[in-house]
Structures are given as structure tokens and as C-alpha cells.
PDB file of C-alpha atoms in Angstrom:
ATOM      1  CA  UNK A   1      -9.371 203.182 179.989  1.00 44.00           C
ATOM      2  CA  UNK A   2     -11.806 200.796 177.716  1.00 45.00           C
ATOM      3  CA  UNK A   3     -13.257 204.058 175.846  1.00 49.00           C
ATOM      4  CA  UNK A   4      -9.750 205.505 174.884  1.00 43.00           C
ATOM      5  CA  UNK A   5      -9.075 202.184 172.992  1.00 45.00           C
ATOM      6  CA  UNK A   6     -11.925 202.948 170.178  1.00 45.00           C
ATOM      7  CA  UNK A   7     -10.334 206.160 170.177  1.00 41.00           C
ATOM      8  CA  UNK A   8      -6.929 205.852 169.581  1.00 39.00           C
ATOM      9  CA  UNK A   9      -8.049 203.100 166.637  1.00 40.00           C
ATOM     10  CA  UNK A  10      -9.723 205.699 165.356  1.00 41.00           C
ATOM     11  CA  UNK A  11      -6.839 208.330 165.371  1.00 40.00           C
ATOM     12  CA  UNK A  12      -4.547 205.684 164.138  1.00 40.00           C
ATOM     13  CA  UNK A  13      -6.579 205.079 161.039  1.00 45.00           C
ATOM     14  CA  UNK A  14      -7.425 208.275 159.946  1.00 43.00           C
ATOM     15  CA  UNK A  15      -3.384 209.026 159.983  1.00 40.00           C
ATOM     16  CA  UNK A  16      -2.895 205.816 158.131  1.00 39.00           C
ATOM     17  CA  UNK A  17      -5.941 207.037 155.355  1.00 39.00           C
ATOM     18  CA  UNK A  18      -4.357 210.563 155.295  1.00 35.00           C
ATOM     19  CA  UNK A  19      -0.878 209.263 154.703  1.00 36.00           C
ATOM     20  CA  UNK A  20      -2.242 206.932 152.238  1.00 36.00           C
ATOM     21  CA  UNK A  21      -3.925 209.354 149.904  1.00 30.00           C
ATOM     22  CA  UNK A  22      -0.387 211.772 149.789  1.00 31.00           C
ATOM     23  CA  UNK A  23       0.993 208.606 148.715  1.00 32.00           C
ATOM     24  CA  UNK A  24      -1.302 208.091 145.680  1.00 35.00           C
ATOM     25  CA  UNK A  25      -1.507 212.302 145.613  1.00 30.00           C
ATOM     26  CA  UNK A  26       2.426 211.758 144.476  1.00 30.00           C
ATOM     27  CA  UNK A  27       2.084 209.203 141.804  1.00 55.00           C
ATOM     28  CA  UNK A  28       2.467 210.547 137.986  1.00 82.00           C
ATOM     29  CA  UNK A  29       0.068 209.443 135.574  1.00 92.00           C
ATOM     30  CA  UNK A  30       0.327 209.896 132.057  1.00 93.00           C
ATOM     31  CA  UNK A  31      -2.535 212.812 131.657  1.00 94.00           C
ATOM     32  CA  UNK A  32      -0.499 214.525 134.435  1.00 93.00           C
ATOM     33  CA  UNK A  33       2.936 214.235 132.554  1.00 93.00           C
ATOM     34  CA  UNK A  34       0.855 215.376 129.464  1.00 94.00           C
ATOM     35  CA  UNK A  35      -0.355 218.684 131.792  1.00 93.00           C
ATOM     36  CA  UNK A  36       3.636 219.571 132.490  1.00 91.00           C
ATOM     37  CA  UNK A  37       4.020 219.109 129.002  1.00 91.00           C
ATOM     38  CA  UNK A  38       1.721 222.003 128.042  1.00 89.00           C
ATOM     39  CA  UNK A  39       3.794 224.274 130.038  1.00 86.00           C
ATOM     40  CA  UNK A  40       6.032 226.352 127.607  1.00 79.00           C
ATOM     41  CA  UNK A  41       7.021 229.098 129.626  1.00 84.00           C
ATOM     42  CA  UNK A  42       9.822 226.659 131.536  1.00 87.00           C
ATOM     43  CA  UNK A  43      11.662 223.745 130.710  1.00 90.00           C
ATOM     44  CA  UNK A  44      10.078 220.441 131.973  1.00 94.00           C
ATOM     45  CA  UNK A  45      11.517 219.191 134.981  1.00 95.00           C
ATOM     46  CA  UNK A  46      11.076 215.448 135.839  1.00 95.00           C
ATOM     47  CA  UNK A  47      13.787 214.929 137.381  1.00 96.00           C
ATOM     48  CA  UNK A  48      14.502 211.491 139.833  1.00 95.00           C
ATOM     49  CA  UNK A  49      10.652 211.094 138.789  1.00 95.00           C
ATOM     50  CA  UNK A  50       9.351 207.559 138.984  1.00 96.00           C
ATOM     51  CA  UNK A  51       7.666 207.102 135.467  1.00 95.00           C
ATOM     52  CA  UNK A  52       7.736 202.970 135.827  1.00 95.00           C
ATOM     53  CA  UNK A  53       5.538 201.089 133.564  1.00 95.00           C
ATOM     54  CA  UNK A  54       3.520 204.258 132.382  1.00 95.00           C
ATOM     55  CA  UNK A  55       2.478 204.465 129.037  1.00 96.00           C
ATOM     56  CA  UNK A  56       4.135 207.319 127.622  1.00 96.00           C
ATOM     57  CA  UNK A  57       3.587 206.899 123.738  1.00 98.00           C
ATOM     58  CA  UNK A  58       4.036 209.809 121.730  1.00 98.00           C
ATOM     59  CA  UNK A  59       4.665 212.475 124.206  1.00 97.00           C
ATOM     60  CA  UNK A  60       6.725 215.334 123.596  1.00 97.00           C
ATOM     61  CA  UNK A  61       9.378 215.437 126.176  1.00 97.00           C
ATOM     62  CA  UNK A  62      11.587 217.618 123.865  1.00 96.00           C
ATOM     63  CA  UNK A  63      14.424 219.029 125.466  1.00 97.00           C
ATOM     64  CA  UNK A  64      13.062 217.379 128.940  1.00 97.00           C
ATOM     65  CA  UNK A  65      15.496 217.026 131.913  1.00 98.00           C
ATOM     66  CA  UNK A  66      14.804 213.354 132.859  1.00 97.00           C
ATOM     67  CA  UNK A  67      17.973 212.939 134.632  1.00 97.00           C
ATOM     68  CA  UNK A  68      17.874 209.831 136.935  1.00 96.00           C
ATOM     69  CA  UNK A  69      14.492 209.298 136.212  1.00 96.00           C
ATOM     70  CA  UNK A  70      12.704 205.402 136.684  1.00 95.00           C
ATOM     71  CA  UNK A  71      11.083 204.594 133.193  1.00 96.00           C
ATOM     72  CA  UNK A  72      11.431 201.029 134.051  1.00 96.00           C
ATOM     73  CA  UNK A  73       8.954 198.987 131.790  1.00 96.00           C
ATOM     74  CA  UNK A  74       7.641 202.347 130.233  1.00 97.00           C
ATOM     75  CA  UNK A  75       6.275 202.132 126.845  1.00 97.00           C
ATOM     76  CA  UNK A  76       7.618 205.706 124.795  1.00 98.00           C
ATOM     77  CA  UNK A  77       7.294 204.486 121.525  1.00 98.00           C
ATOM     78  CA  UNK A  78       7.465 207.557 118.826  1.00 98.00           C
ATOM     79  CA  UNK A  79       7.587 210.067 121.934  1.00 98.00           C
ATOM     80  CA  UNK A  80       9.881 213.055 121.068  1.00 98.00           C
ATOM     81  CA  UNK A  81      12.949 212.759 123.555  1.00 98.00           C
ATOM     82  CA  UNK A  82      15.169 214.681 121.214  1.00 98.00           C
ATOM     83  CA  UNK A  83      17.825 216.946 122.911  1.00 98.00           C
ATOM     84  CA  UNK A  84      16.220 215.357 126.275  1.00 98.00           C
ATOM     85  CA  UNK A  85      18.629 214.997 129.742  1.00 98.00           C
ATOM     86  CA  UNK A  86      18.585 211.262 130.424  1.00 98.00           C
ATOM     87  CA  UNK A  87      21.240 211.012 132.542  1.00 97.00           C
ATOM     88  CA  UNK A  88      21.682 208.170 135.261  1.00 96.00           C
ATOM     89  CA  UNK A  89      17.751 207.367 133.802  1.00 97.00           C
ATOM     90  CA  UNK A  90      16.542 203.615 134.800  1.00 96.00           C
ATOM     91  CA  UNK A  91      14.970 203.000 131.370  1.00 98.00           C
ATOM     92  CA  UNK A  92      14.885 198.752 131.548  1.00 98.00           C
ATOM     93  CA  UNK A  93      12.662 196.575 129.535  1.00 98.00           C
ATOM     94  CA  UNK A  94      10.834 199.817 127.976  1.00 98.00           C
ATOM     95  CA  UNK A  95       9.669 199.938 124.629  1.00 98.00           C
ATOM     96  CA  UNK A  96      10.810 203.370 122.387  1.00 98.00           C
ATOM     97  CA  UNK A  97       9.961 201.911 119.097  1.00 98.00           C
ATOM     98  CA  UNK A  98       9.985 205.324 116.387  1.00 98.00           C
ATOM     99  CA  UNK A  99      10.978 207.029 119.762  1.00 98.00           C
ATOM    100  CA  UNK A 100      13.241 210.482 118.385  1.00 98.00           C
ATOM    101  CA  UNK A 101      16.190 210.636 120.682  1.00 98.00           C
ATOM    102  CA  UNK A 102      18.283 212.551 118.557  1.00 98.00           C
ATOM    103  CA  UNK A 103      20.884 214.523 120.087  1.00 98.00           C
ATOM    104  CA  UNK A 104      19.868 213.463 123.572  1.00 98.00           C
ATOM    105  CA  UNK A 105      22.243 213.144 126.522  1.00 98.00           C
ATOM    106  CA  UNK A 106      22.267 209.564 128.029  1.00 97.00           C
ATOM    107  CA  UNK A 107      25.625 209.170 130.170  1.00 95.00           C
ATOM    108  CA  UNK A 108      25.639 206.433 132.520  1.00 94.00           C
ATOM    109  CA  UNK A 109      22.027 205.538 131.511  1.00 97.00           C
ATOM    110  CA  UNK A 110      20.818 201.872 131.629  1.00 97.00           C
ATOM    111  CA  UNK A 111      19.021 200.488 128.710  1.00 98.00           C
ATOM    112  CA  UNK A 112      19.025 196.754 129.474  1.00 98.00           C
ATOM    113  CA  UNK A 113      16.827 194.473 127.441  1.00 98.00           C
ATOM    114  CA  UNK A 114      14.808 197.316 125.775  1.00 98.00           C
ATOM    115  CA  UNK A 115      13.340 198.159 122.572  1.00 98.00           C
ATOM    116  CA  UNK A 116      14.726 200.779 120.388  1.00 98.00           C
ATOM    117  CA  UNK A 117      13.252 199.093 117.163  1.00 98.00           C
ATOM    118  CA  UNK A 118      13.473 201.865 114.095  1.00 98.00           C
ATOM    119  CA  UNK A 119      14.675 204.354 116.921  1.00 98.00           C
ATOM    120  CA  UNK A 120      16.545 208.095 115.592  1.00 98.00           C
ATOM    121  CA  UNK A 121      19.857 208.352 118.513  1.00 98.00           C
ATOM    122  CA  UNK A 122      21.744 210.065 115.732  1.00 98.00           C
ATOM    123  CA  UNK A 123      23.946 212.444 117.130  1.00 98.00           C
ATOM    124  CA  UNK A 124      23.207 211.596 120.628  1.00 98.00           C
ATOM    125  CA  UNK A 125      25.829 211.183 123.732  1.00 97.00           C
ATOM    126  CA  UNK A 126      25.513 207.470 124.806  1.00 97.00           C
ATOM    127  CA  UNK A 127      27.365 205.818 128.130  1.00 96.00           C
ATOM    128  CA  UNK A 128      26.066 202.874 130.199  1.00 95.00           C
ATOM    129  CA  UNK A 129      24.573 199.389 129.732  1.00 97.00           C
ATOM    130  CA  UNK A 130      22.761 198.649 126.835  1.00 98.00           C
ATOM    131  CA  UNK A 131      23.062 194.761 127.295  1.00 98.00           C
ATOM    132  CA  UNK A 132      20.661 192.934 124.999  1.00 98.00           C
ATOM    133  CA  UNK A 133      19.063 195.889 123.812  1.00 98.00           C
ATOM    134  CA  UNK A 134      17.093 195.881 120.572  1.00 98.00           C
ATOM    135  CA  UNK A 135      18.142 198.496 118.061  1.00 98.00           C
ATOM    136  CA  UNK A 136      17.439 197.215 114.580  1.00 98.00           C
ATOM    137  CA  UNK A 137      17.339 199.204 111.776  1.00 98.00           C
ATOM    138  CA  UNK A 138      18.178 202.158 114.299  1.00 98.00           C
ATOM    139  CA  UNK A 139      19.504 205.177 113.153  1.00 98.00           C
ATOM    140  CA  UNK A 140      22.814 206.207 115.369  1.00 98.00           C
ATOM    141  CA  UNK A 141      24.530 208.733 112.390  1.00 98.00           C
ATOM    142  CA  UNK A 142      26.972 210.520 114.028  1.00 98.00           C
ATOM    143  CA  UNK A 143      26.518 209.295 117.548  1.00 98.00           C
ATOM    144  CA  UNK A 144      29.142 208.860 120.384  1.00 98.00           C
ATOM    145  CA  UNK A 145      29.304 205.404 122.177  1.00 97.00           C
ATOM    146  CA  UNK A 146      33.194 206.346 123.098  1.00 94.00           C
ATOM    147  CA  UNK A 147      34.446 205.672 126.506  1.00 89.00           C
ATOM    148  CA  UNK A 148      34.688 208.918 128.407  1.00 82.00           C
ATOM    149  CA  UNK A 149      38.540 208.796 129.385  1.00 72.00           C
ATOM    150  CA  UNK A 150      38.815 211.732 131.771  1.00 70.00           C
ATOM    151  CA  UNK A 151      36.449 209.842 133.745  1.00 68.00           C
ATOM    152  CA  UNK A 152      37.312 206.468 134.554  1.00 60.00           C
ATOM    153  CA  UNK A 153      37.510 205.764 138.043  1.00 58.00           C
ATOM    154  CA  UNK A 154      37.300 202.406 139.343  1.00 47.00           C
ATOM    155  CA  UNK A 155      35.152 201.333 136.292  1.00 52.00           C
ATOM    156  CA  UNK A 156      35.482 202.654 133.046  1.00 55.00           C
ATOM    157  CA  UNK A 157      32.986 205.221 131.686  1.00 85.00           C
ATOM    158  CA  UNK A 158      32.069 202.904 128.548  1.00 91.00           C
ATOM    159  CA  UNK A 159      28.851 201.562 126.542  1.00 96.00           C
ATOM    160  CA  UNK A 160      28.250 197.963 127.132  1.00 97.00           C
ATOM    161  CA  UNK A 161      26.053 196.242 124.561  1.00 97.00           C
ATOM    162  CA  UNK A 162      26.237 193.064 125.002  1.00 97.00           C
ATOM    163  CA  UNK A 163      24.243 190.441 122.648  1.00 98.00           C
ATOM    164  CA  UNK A 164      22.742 193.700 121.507  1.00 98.00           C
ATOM    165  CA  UNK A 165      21.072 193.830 117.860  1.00 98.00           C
ATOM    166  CA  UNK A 166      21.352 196.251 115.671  1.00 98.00           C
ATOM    167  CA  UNK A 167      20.516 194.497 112.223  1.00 98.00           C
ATOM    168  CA  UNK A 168      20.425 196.704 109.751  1.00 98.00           C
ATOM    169  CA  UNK A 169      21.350 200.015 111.826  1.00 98.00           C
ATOM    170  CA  UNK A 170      22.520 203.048 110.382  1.00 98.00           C
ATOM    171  CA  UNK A 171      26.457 203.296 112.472  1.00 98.00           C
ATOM    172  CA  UNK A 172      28.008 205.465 110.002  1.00 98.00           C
ATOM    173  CA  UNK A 173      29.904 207.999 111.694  1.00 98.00           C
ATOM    174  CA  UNK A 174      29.289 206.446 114.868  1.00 98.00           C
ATOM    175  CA  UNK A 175      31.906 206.623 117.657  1.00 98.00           C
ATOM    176  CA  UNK A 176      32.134 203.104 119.567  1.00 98.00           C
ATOM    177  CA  UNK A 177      36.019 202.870 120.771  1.00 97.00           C
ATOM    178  CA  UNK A 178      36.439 201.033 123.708  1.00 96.00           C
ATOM    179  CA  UNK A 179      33.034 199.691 123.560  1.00 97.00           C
ATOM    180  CA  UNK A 180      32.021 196.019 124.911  1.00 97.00           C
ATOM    181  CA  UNK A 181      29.667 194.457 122.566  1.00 97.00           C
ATOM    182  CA  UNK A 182      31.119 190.701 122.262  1.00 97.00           C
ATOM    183  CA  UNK A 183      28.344 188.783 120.414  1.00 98.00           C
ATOM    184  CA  UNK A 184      26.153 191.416 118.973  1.00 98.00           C
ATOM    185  CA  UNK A 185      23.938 191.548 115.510  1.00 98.00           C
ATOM    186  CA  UNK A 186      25.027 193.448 113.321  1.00 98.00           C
ATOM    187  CA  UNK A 187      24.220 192.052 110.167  1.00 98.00           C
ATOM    188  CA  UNK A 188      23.565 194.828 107.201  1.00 98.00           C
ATOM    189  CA  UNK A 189      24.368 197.319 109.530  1.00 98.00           C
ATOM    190  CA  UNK A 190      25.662 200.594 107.802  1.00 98.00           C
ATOM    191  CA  UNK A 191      29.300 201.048 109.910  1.00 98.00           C
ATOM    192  CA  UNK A 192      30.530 203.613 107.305  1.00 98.00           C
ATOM    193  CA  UNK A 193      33.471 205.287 108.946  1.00 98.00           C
ATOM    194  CA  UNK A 194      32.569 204.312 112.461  1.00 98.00           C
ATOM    195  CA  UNK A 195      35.497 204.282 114.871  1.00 98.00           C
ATOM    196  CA  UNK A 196      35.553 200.836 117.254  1.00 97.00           C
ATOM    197  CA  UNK A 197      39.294 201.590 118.114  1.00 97.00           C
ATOM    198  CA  UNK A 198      39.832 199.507 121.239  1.00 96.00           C
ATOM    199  CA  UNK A 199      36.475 197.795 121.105  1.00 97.00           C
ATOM    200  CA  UNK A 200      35.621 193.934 122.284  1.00 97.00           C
ATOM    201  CA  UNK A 201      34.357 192.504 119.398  1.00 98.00           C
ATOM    202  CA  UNK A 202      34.508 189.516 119.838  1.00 97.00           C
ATOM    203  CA  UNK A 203      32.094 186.793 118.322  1.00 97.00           C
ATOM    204  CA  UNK A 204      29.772 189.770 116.768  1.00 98.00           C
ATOM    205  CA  UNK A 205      28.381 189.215 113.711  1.00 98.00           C
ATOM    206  CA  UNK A 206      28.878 191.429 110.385  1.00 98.00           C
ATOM    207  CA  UNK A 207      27.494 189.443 107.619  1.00 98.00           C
ATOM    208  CA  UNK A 208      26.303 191.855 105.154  1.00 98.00           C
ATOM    209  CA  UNK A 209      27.641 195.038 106.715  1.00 98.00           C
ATOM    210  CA  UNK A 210      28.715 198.160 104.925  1.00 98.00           C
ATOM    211  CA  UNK A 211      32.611 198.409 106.748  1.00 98.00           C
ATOM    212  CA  UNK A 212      33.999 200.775 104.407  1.00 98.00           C
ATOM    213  CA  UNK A 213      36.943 203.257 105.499  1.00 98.00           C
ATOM    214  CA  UNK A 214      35.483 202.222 109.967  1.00 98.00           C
ATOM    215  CA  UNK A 215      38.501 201.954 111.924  1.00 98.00           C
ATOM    216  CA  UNK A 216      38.784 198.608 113.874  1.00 97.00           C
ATOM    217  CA  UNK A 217      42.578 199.265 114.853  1.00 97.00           C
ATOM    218  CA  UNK A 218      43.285 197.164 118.420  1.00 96.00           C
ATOM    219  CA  UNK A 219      40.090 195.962 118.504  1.00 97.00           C
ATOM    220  CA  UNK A 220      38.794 192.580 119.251  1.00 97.00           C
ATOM    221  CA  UNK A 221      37.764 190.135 116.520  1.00 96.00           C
ATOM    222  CA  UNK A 222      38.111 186.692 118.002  1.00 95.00           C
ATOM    223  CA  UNK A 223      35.468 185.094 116.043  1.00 96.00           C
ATOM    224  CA  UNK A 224      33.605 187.833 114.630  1.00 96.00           C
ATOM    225  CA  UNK A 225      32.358 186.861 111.201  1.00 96.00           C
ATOM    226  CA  UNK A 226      33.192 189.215 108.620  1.00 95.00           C
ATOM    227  CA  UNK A 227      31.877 187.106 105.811  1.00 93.00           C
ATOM    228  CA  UNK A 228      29.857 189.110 102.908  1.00 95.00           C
ATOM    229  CA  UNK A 229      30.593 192.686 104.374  1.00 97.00           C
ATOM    230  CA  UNK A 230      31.102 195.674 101.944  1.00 97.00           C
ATOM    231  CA  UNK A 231      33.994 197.890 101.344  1.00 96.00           C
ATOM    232  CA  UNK A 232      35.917 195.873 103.647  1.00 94.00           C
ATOM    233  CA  UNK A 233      39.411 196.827 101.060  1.00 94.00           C
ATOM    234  CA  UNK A 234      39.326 200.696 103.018  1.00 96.00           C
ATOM    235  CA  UNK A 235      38.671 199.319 106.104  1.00 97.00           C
ATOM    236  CA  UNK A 236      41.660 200.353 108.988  1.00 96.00           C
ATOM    237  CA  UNK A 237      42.763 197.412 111.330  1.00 94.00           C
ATOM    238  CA  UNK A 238      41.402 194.273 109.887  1.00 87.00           C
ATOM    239  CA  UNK A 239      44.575 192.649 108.273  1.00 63.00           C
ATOM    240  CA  UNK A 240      46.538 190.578 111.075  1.00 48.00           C
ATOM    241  CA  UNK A 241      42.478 190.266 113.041  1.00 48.00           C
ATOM    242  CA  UNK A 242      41.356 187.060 114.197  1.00 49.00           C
ATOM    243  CA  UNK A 243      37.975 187.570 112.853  1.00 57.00           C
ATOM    244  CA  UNK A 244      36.469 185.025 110.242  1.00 57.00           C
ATOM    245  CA  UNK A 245      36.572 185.935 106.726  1.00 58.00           C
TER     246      UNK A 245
END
């Protein structure tokens, strides 16, 4: 029996080598995203696709269905992810600095501690965690942060930002009622007819901020400072609030 041993070693191992290359055969680089990129003639599909810590700058993923795709710790900074499917996406601790997700779909995403620095989510479908997520001088024109009420469930289909900045954003138009975003930033943000019907405000901070004619009927101000913001006369909801002058 002594000579089978070497042999069935040697069996073992080359299963264990064969199984390890389709292993690294299924990992997705960045030059093999950029080859499904090229692809015109269909729409890309990267579906569930585990994009983690890749470095994914400046790719166009137009249009993209990236639906419950892991872009953990991905850096996308000025990639094109305009009218892209990021639905149930994992995108934590990523960096989309300049990144173009205008008109993009991103229900029940999470966003949690990324960067979003001087990012374009104007008119873009938003749902899911955005705690301590850095959007600063984003632009979110037109975009909907609104709880989804046909779909509420045992927990709420809403945006959560909280601590989130978003100094100097552009939230004019914006739709955030029902949103949780105690203690956020957002100093010299542009809220110009933004809805936050609903929305727990508490403690946030609008020093600065353009408030004119944005709706903040049965939300929550306790302690938001309100000191220094503009057009503040036209703004809906603010009289009997709790928030600091």
C-alpha cells in the first residue's frame, strides 16, 4: 500500500492547483472590466460582481447594471456611472470623487463612510445608508432621497445619512422627506426648494445655507442651528421649530 500514498498526494495536489487557478481565473481586474467596457453591442452586465478594492478611476460604466455588486474600498473617482443600476451595491469606504452618477438608480444601496467629494447625483434615485458619507460641494439638483412608502415592511425604505457632510452641496430641488440625517453638515449648502417633510433633523447644522421656499413641515429641528441661513422668510415649517436661530 506504501506506493499508493505518493500517489494519492499527488492526485490531491494537482486538484487543489487546478481548483486554485479557477479561483484566481474568476477574479476581475481592472483591464478586464475595461475589456467589457469596450463591448457596445450589449449592455454591461456586472451584476453580484465582486469589484472590492479595485481601482476603477475613470471608467465608463454608463448605463452599467451593477446591481448588488461589492465595490467595497473601490476607488471610482470621475468614472461615468450616470444612468448606472446600483441597486443593493456594497459600495463602503470607496472613493467617487468627480464620479458622474447622475440619474443613476441606487435603492437600498450602502454608501457608509465614503467619498463623494464634488460628486454629480443630480437627478438620481437614492435609498439606503449613507451614514458618514462625504458629499461636499456635491451636486444632488433634483434628486430623490424620499422614503419609498409603498414599500415599507418591517423597516422603512428611507435614506439614512447620518453625521453625513454635505458643505456646500447643491440640494435644490432635492427630495429628502422622511430622511434620518440627525447631526449632518450642511453648512452653505444650496437647499432651494428641497422637501425634508418628515425628516430627523435634529442637531444638523445650516449655518450659511440657502433655505429659501424648502419645506421643513413636521420635521425635526431639536437643535439644528439655523443661524446665518438665507431666504429663511419663504421657508415652510420653521415657525413653532425647536431649531436654534
Amino acid at each position: 500500500m506504501k506506493p499508493l500514498v505518493p500517489i494519492v498526494i499527488l492526485l490531491l495536489s494537482e486538484v487543489f492547483a487546478t481548483h486554485c487557478l479557477a479561483l484566481q481565473a474568476a477574479e476581475v481586474t481592472r483591464q478586464q472590466v475595461i475589456d467589457l467596457t469596450h463591448d457596445k453591442t450589449q449592455k454591461l452586465n456586472l451584476k453580484k460582481k465582486d469589484l472590492s478594492g479595485l481601482d476603477l478611476s475613470g471608467i465608463d460604466f454608463s448605463g452599467a447594471d451593477l446591481f448588488s455588486a461589492n465595490l467595497d474600498g473601490s476607488k471610482l473617482d470621475g468614472a461615468k456611472l450616470n444612468g448606472a443600476t446600483l441597486d443593493r451595491a456594497q459600495i463602503r469606504k470607496a472613493s467617487l470623487v468627480k464620479a458622474d452618477l447622475s440619474s443613476a438608480s441606487l435603492y437600498a444601496v450602502v454608501l457608509d463612510y465614503s467619498d463623494l467629494t464634488d460628486a454629480n447625483l443630480s437627478n438620481s434615485r437614492i435609498i439606503g445608508l449613507l451614514n458618514q458619507v462625504n458629499l461636499t460641494r456635491a451636486q444632488l439638483t433634483g434628486a430623490n432621497l424620499g422614503a419609498d412608502m409603498a414599500n415599507q415592511g418591517m423597516a422603512p425604505a428611507r435614506v439614512e445619512m447620518n453625521n453625513a457632510v454635505l458643505t456646500g452641496a447643491d440640494l435644490s430641488n432635492v427630495n429628502l422627506r422622511h430622511a434620518i440625517m440627525p447631526n449632518a453638515n450642511l453648512q452653505n449648502a444650496n437647499l432651494h426648494k428641497a422637501q425634508m417633510q418628515w425628516a430627523d433633523l435634529s442637531r444638523t447644522d445650516f449655518t450659511g445655507a440657502e433655505i429659501a421656499e424648502a419645506d421643513f413641515s413636521n420635521s425635526i429641528l431639536d437643535s439644528a442651528k439655523l443661524n446665518k441661513t438665507k431666504g429663511r422668510e419663504t421657508a415652510i415649517g420653521l415657525i413653532k421649530s425647536n431649531a436654534q436661530p
